[in-house]
Amino acid sequence: MSKYVCELCDYVYDPAVGDPDNNIPPGTPFADLPDDWLCPVCGAEKSEFQEEK
């Protein structure tokens, strides 16, 4: 599973870790995050993330 980087603050969403502070369990692919999920650091929308290269 690919990691995704917030273009605004450089936060990296790692599917292996998930986002436990927002009830996203480990193993959740970025594509399966809820549409209203926001970057836990800066509040950016999913559209501000790019797949890590």
PDB file of N, CA, C and O in Angstrom:
ATOM      1  N   MET A   1       0.839  -1.187   0.000  1.00  0.00           N
ATOM      2  CA  MET A   1       0.000   0.000   0.000  1.00  0.00           C
ATOM      3  C   MET A   1       0.882   1.247   0.000  1.00  0.00           C
ATOM      4  O   MET A   1       1.864   1.310   0.726  1.00  0.00           O
ATOM      5  N   SER A   2       0.495   2.207  -0.786  1.00  0.00           N
ATOM      6  CA  SER A   2       1.273   3.433  -0.937  1.00  0.00           C
ATOM      7  C   SER A   2       1.030   4.407   0.210  1.00  0.00           C
ATOM      8  O   SER A   2      -0.061   4.486   0.754  1.00  0.00           O
ATOM      9  N   LYS A   3       2.072   5.160   0.512  1.00  0.00           N
ATOM     10  CA  LYS A   3       1.961   6.267   1.460  1.00  0.00           C
ATOM     11  C   LYS A   3       1.576   7.514   0.673  1.00  0.00           C
ATOM     12  O   LYS A   3       1.892   7.633  -0.511  1.00  0.00           O
ATOM     13  N   TYR A   4       0.896   8.434   1.347  1.00  0.00           N
ATOM     14  CA  TYR A   4       0.480   9.689   0.717  1.00  0.00           C
ATOM     15  C   TYR A   4       0.967  10.854   1.558  1.00  0.00           C
ATOM     16  O   TYR A   4       0.923  10.805   2.788  1.00  0.00           O
ATOM     17  N   VAL A   5       1.425  11.920   0.872  1.00  0.00           N
ATOM     18  CA  VAL A   5       2.020  13.076   1.539  1.00  0.00           C
ATOM     19  C   VAL A   5       1.120  14.296   1.353  1.00  0.00           C
ATOM     20  O   VAL A   5       0.689  14.595   0.239  1.00  0.00           O
ATOM     21  N   CYS A   6       0.873  15.015   2.450  1.00  0.00           N
ATOM     22  CA  CYS A   6       0.127  16.273   2.389  1.00  0.00           C
ATOM     23  C   CYS A   6       1.031  17.322   1.755  1.00  0.00           C
ATOM     24  O   CYS A   6       2.147  17.558   2.237  1.00  0.00           O
ATOM     25  N   GLU A   7       0.539  17.951   0.685  1.00  0.00           N
ATOM     26  CA  GLU A   7       1.346  18.957  -0.002  1.00  0.00           C
ATOM     27  C   GLU A   7       1.465  20.251   0.787  1.00  0.00           C
ATOM     28  O   GLU A   7       2.316  21.076   0.505  1.00  0.00           O
ATOM     29  N   LEU A   8       0.623  20.435   1.788  1.00  0.00           N
ATOM     30  CA  LEU A   8       0.656  21.677   2.555  1.00  0.00           C
ATOM     31  C   LEU A   8       1.603  21.614   3.750  1.00  0.00           C
ATOM     32  O   LEU A   8       2.257  22.599   4.083  1.00  0.00           O
ATOM     33  N   CYS A   9       1.683  20.444   4.411  1.00  0.00           N
ATOM     34  CA  CYS A   9       2.499  20.389   5.638  1.00  0.00           C
ATOM     35  C   CYS A   9       3.476  19.214   5.672  1.00  0.00           C
ATOM     36  O   CYS A   9       4.192  19.049   6.655  1.00  0.00           O
ATOM     37  N   ASP A  10       3.476  18.376   4.640  1.00  0.00           N
ATOM     38  CA  ASP A  10       4.385  17.232   4.528  1.00  0.00           C
ATOM     39  C   ASP A  10       4.056  16.071   5.465  1.00  0.00           C
ATOM     40  O   ASP A  10       4.871  15.173   5.652  1.00  0.00           O
ATOM     41  N   TYR A  11       2.858  16.077   6.074  1.00  0.00           N
ATOM     42  CA  TYR A  11       2.422  14.914   6.857  1.00  0.00           C
ATOM     43  C   TYR A  11       2.325  13.716   5.917  1.00  0.00           C
ATOM     44  O   TYR A  11       1.856  13.843   4.786  1.00  0.00           O
ATOM     45  N   VAL A  12       2.777  12.550   6.366  1.00  0.00           N
ATOM     46  CA  VAL A  12       2.715  11.341   5.556  1.00  0.00           C
ATOM     47  C   VAL A  12       1.656  10.408   6.145  1.00  0.00           C
ATOM     48  O   VAL A  12       1.757  10.012   7.312  1.00  0.00           O
ATOM     49  N   TYR A  13       0.632  10.086   5.332  1.00  0.00           N
ATOM     50  CA  TYR A  13      -0.337   9.069   5.743  1.00  0.00           C
ATOM     51  C   TYR A  13       0.238   7.713   5.364  1.00  0.00           C
ATOM     52  O   TYR A  13       0.476   7.436   4.190  1.00  0.00           O
ATOM     53  N   ASP A  14       0.482   6.887   6.369  1.00  0.00           N
ATOM     54  CA  ASP A  14       1.030   5.551   6.176  1.00  0.00           C
ATOM     55  C   ASP A  14      -0.080   4.545   6.472  1.00  0.00           C
ATOM     56  O   ASP A  14      -0.528   4.435   7.614  1.00  0.00           O
ATOM     57  N   PRO A  15      -0.548   3.803   5.461  1.00  0.00           N
ATOM     58  CA  PRO A  15      -1.637   2.847   5.683  1.00  0.00           C
ATOM     59  C   PRO A  15      -1.301   1.790   6.728  1.00  0.00           C
ATOM     60  O   PRO A  15      -2.198   1.280   7.392  1.00  0.00           O
ATOM     61  N   ALA A  16      -0.024   1.474   6.891  1.00  0.00           N
ATOM     62  CA  ALA A  16       0.360   0.480   7.887  1.00  0.00           C
ATOM     63  C   ALA A  16       0.087   0.973   9.308  1.00  0.00           C
ATOM     64  O   ALA A  16      -0.129   0.170  10.217  1.00  0.00           O
ATOM     65  N   VAL A  17       0.065   2.292   9.480  1.00  0.00           N
ATOM     66  CA  VAL A  17      -0.170   2.900  10.788  1.00  0.00           C
ATOM     67  C   VAL A  17      -1.619   3.358  10.925  1.00  0.00           C
ATOM     68  O   VAL A  17      -2.207   3.286  12.000  1.00  0.00           O
ATOM     69  N   GLY A  18      -2.212   3.830   9.819  1.00  0.00           N
ATOM     70  CA  GLY A  18      -3.559   4.400   9.874  1.00  0.00           C
ATOM     71  C   GLY A  18      -3.506   5.782  10.513  1.00  0.00           C
ATOM     72  O   GLY A  18      -2.488   6.458  10.483  1.00  0.00           O
ATOM     73  N   ASP A  19      -4.609   6.174  11.110  1.00  0.00           N
ATOM     74  CA  ASP A  19      -4.699   7.461  11.813  1.00  0.00           C
ATOM     75  C   ASP A  19      -5.474   7.211  13.096  1.00  0.00           C
ATOM     76  O   ASP A  19      -6.663   7.508  13.190  1.00  0.00           O
ATOM     77  N   PRO A  20      -4.797   6.605  14.097  1.00  0.00           N
ATOM     78  CA  PRO A  20      -5.495   6.194  15.313  1.00  0.00           C
ATOM     79  C   PRO A  20      -6.206   7.331  16.042  1.00  0.00           C
ATOM     80  O   PRO A  20      -7.239   7.108  16.661  1.00  0.00           O
ATOM     81  N   ASP A  21      -5.680   8.557  15.937  1.00  0.00           N
ATOM     82  CA  ASP A  21      -6.323   9.690  16.608  1.00  0.00           C
ATOM     83  C   ASP A  21      -7.691  10.010  16.017  1.00  0.00           C
ATOM     84  O   ASP A  21      -8.517  10.659  16.650  1.00  0.00           O
ATOM     85  N   ASN A  22      -7.921   9.561  14.776  1.00  0.00           N
ATOM     86  CA  ASN A  22      -9.203   9.805  14.100  1.00  0.00           C
ATOM     87  C   ASN A  22      -9.943   8.505  13.784  1.00  0.00           C
ATOM     88  O   ASN A  22     -10.730   8.446  12.835  1.00  0.00           O
ATOM     89  N   ASN A  23      -9.652   7.477  14.567  1.00  0.00           N
ATOM     90  CA  ASN A  23     -10.333   6.180  14.464  1.00  0.00           C
ATOM     91  C   ASN A  23     -10.169   5.500  13.111  1.00  0.00           C
ATOM     92  O   ASN A  23     -11.074   4.806  12.640  1.00  0.00           O
ATOM     93  N   ILE A  24      -9.017   5.708  12.464  1.00  0.00           N
ATOM     94  CA  ILE A  24      -8.689   5.014  11.217  1.00  0.00           C
ATOM     95  C   ILE A  24      -7.705   3.903  11.585  1.00  0.00           C
ATOM     96  O   ILE A  24      -6.572   4.174  11.975  1.00  0.00           O
ATOM     97  N   PRO A  25      -8.143   2.643  11.487  1.00  0.00           N
ATOM     98  CA  PRO A  25      -7.284   1.538  11.925  1.00  0.00           C
ATOM     99  C   PRO A  25      -6.114   1.272  10.973  1.00  0.00           C
ATOM    100  O   PRO A  25      -6.183   1.593   9.784  1.00  0.00           O
ATOM    101  N   PRO A  26      -5.026   0.694  11.513  1.00  0.00           N
ATOM    102  CA  PRO A  26      -3.922   0.280  10.652  1.00  0.00           C
ATOM    103  C   PRO A  26      -4.426  -0.653   9.551  1.00  0.00           C
ATOM    104  O   PRO A  26      -5.376  -1.408   9.758  1.00  0.00           O
ATOM    105  N   GLY A  27      -3.817  -0.546   8.373  1.00  0.00           N
ATOM    106  CA  GLY A  27      -4.213  -1.378   7.247  1.00  0.00           C
ATOM    107  C   GLY A  27      -5.242  -0.721   6.349  1.00  0.00           C
ATOM    108  O   GLY A  27      -5.685  -1.324   5.373  1.00  0.00           O
ATOM    109  N   THR A  28      -5.633   0.536   6.644  1.00  0.00           N
ATOM    110  CA  THR A  28      -6.625   1.243   5.825  1.00  0.00           C
ATOM    111  C   THR A  28      -5.923   1.970   4.681  1.00  0.00           C
ATOM    112  O   THR A  28      -5.154   2.904   4.916  1.00  0.00           O
ATOM    113  N   PRO A  29      -6.180   1.544   3.424  1.00  0.00           N
ATOM    114  CA  PRO A  29      -5.581   2.241   2.281  1.00  0.00           C
ATOM    115  C   PRO A  29      -6.091   3.680   2.189  1.00  0.00           C
ATOM    116  O   PRO A  29      -7.216   3.975   2.617  1.00  0.00           O
ATOM    117  N   PHE A  30      -5.284   4.563   1.624  1.00  0.00           N
ATOM    118  CA  PHE A  30      -5.677   5.969   1.481  1.00  0.00           C
ATOM    119  C   PHE A  30      -7.006   6.091   0.751  1.00  0.00           C
ATOM    120  O   PHE A  30      -7.863   6.889   1.137  1.00  0.00           O
ATOM    121  N   ALA A  31      -7.201   5.297  -0.291  1.00  0.00           N
ATOM    122  CA  ALA A  31      -8.433   5.366  -1.083  1.00  0.00           C
ATOM    123  C   ALA A  31      -9.676   5.025  -0.265  1.00  0.00           C
ATOM    124  O   ALA A  31     -10.781   5.446  -0.612  1.00  0.00           O
ATOM    125  N   ASP A  32      -9.489   4.275   0.826  1.00  0.00           N
ATOM    126  CA  ASP A  32     -10.624   3.877   1.656  1.00  0.00           C
ATOM    127  C   ASP A  32     -10.900   4.837   2.808  1.00  0.00           C
ATOM    128  O   ASP A  32     -11.835   4.618   3.590  1.00  0.00           O
ATOM    129  N   LEU A  33     -10.110   5.909   2.926  1.00  0.00           N
ATOM    130  CA  LEU A  33     -10.390   6.897   3.959  1.00  0.00           C
ATOM    131  C   LEU A  33     -11.718   7.592   3.639  1.00  0.00           C
ATOM    132  O   LEU A  33     -12.050   7.790   2.464  1.00  0.00           O
ATOM    133  N   PRO A  34     -12.480   7.975   4.656  1.00  0.00           N
ATOM    134  CA  PRO A  34     -13.745   8.680   4.397  1.00  0.00           C
ATOM    135  C   PRO A  34     -13.504   9.966   3.604  1.00  0.00           C
ATOM    136  O   PRO A  34     -12.447  10.591   3.732  1.00  0.00           O
ATOM    137  N   ASP A  35     -14.482  10.360   2.797  1.00  0.00           N
ATOM    138  CA  ASP A  35     -14.340  11.568   1.985  1.00  0.00           C
ATOM    139  C   ASP A  35     -14.133  12.819   2.833  1.00  0.00           C
ATOM    140  O   ASP A  35     -13.533  13.784   2.371  1.00  0.00           O
ATOM    141  N   ASP A  36     -14.611  12.784   4.071  1.00  0.00           N
ATOM    142  CA  ASP A  36     -14.486  13.964   4.928  1.00  0.00           C
ATOM    143  C   ASP A  36     -13.253  13.899   5.842  1.00  0.00           C
ATOM    144  O   ASP A  36     -13.080  14.748   6.714  1.00  0.00           O
ATOM    145  N   TRP A  37     -12.382  12.907   5.614  1.00  0.00           N
ATOM    146  CA  TRP A  37     -11.148  12.809   6.402  1.00  0.00           C
ATOM    147  C   TRP A  37     -10.264  14.001   6.086  1.00  0.00           C
ATOM    148  O   TRP A  37     -10.158  14.440   4.943  1.00  0.00           O
ATOM    149  N   LEU A  38      -9.621  14.561   7.118  1.00  0.00           N
ATOM    150  CA  LEU A  38      -8.727  15.704   6.956  1.00  0.00           C
ATOM    151  C   LEU A  38      -7.349  15.372   7.508  1.00  0.00           C
ATOM    152  O   LEU A  38      -7.216  14.551   8.422  1.00  0.00           O
ATOM    153  N   CYS A  39      -6.347  16.041   6.985  1.00  0.00           N
ATOM    154  CA  CYS A  39      -4.986  15.884   7.496  1.00  0.00           C
ATOM    155  C   CYS A  39      -4.999  16.170   8.996  1.00  0.00           C
ATOM    156  O   CYS A  39      -5.481  17.227   9.421  1.00  0.00           O
ATOM    157  N   PRO A  40      -4.482  15.238   9.804  1.00  0.00           N
ATOM    158  CA  PRO A  40      -4.507  15.449  11.254  1.00  0.00           C
ATOM    159  C   PRO A  40      -3.567  16.555  11.730  1.00  0.00           C
ATOM    160  O   PRO A  40      -3.664  17.002  12.862  1.00  0.00           O
ATOM    161  N   VAL A  41      -2.668  17.028  10.875  1.00  0.00           N
ATOM    162  CA  VAL A  41      -1.733  18.079  11.268  1.00  0.00           C
ATOM    163  C   VAL A  41      -2.249  19.464  10.884  1.00  0.00           C
ATOM    164  O   VAL A  41      -2.295  20.374  11.712  1.00  0.00           O
ATOM    165  N   CYS A  42      -2.671  19.619   9.616  1.00  0.00           N
ATOM    166  CA  CYS A  42      -3.030  20.967   9.154  1.00  0.00           C
ATOM    167  C   CYS A  42      -4.491  21.108   8.718  1.00  0.00           C
ATOM    168  O   CYS A  42      -4.929  22.204   8.398  1.00  0.00           O
ATOM    169  N   GLY A  43      -5.233  19.994   8.662  1.00  0.00           N
ATOM    170  CA  GLY A  43      -6.650  20.069   8.300  1.00  0.00           C
ATOM    171  C   GLY A  43      -6.922  20.090   6.803  1.00  0.00           C
ATOM    172  O   GLY A  43      -8.043  20.350   6.385  1.00  0.00           O
ATOM    173  N   ALA A  44      -5.918  19.794   5.992  1.00  0.00           N
ATOM    174  CA  ALA A  44      -6.102  19.779   4.535  1.00  0.00           C
ATOM    175  C   ALA A  44      -7.012  18.624   4.123  1.00  0.00           C
ATOM    176  O   ALA A  44      -7.061  17.582   4.781  1.00  0.00           O
ATOM    177  N   GLU A  45      -7.716  18.807   3.028  1.00  0.00           N
ATOM    178  CA  GLU A  45      -8.587  17.768   2.486  1.00  0.00           C
ATOM    179  C   GLU A  45      -7.762  16.712   1.760  1.00  0.00           C
ATOM    180  O   GLU A  45      -6.599  16.922   1.423  1.00  0.00           O
ATOM    181  N   LYS A  46      -8.398  15.559   1.497  1.00  0.00           N
ATOM    182  CA  LYS A  46      -7.704  14.455   0.809  1.00  0.00           C
ATOM    183  C   LYS A  46      -7.135  14.885  -0.541  1.00  0.00           C
ATOM    184  O   LYS A  46      -6.115  14.375  -0.972  1.00  0.00           O
ATOM    185  N   SER A  47      -7.783  15.840  -1.186  1.00  0.00           N
ATOM    186  CA  SER A  47      -7.334  16.278  -2.510  1.00  0.00           C
ATOM    187  C   SER A  47      -5.961  16.956  -2.460  1.00  0.00           C
ATOM    188  O   SER A  47      -5.318  17.124  -3.494  1.00  0.00           O
ATOM    189  N   GLU A  48      -5.510  17.339  -1.266  1.00  0.00           N
ATOM    190  CA  GLU A  48      -4.208  17.995  -1.115  1.00  0.00           C
ATOM    191  C   GLU A  48      -3.073  16.987  -0.934  1.00  0.00           C
ATOM    192  O   GLU A  48      -1.926  17.373  -0.730  1.00  0.00           O
ATOM    193  N   PHE A  49      -3.389  15.700  -0.998  1.00  0.00           N
ATOM    194  CA  PHE A  49      -2.385  14.645  -0.818  1.00  0.00           C
ATOM    195  C   PHE A  49      -1.958  14.081  -2.156  1.00  0.00           C
ATOM    196  O   PHE A  49      -2.762  13.957  -3.080  1.00  0.00           O
ATOM    197  N   GLN A  50      -0.687  13.709  -2.239  1.00  0.00           N
ATOM    198  CA  GLN A  50      -0.131  13.069  -3.427  1.00  0.00           C
ATOM    199  C   GLN A  50       0.549  11.777  -3.002  1.00  0.00           C
ATOM    200  O   GLN A  50       1.141  11.696  -1.911  1.00  0.00           O
ATOM    201  N   GLU A  51       0.486  10.795  -3.874  1.00  0.00           N
ATOM    202  CA  GLU A  51       1.151   9.522  -3.579  1.00  0.00           C
ATOM    203  C   GLU A  51       2.652   9.748  -3.453  1.00  0.00           C
ATOM    204  O   GLU A  51       3.257  10.452  -4.269  1.00  0.00           O
ATOM    205  N   GLU A  52       3.235   9.160  -2.427  1.00  0.00           N
ATOM    206  CA  GLU A  52       4.676   9.292  -2.195  1.00  0.00           C
ATOM    207  C   GLU A  52       5.441   8.544  -3.284  1.00  0.00           C
ATOM    208  O   GLU A  52       5.071   7.435  -3.642  1.00  0.00           O
ATOM    209  N   LYS A  53       6.491   9.139  -3.784  1.00  0.00           N
ATOM    210  CA  LYS A  53       7.274   8.522  -4.863  1.00  0.00           C
ATOM    211  C   LYS A  53       8.505   7.857  -4.335  1.00  0.00           C
ATOM    212  O   LYS A  53       8.989   8.109  -3.308  1.00  0.00           O
TER     213      LYS A  53
END
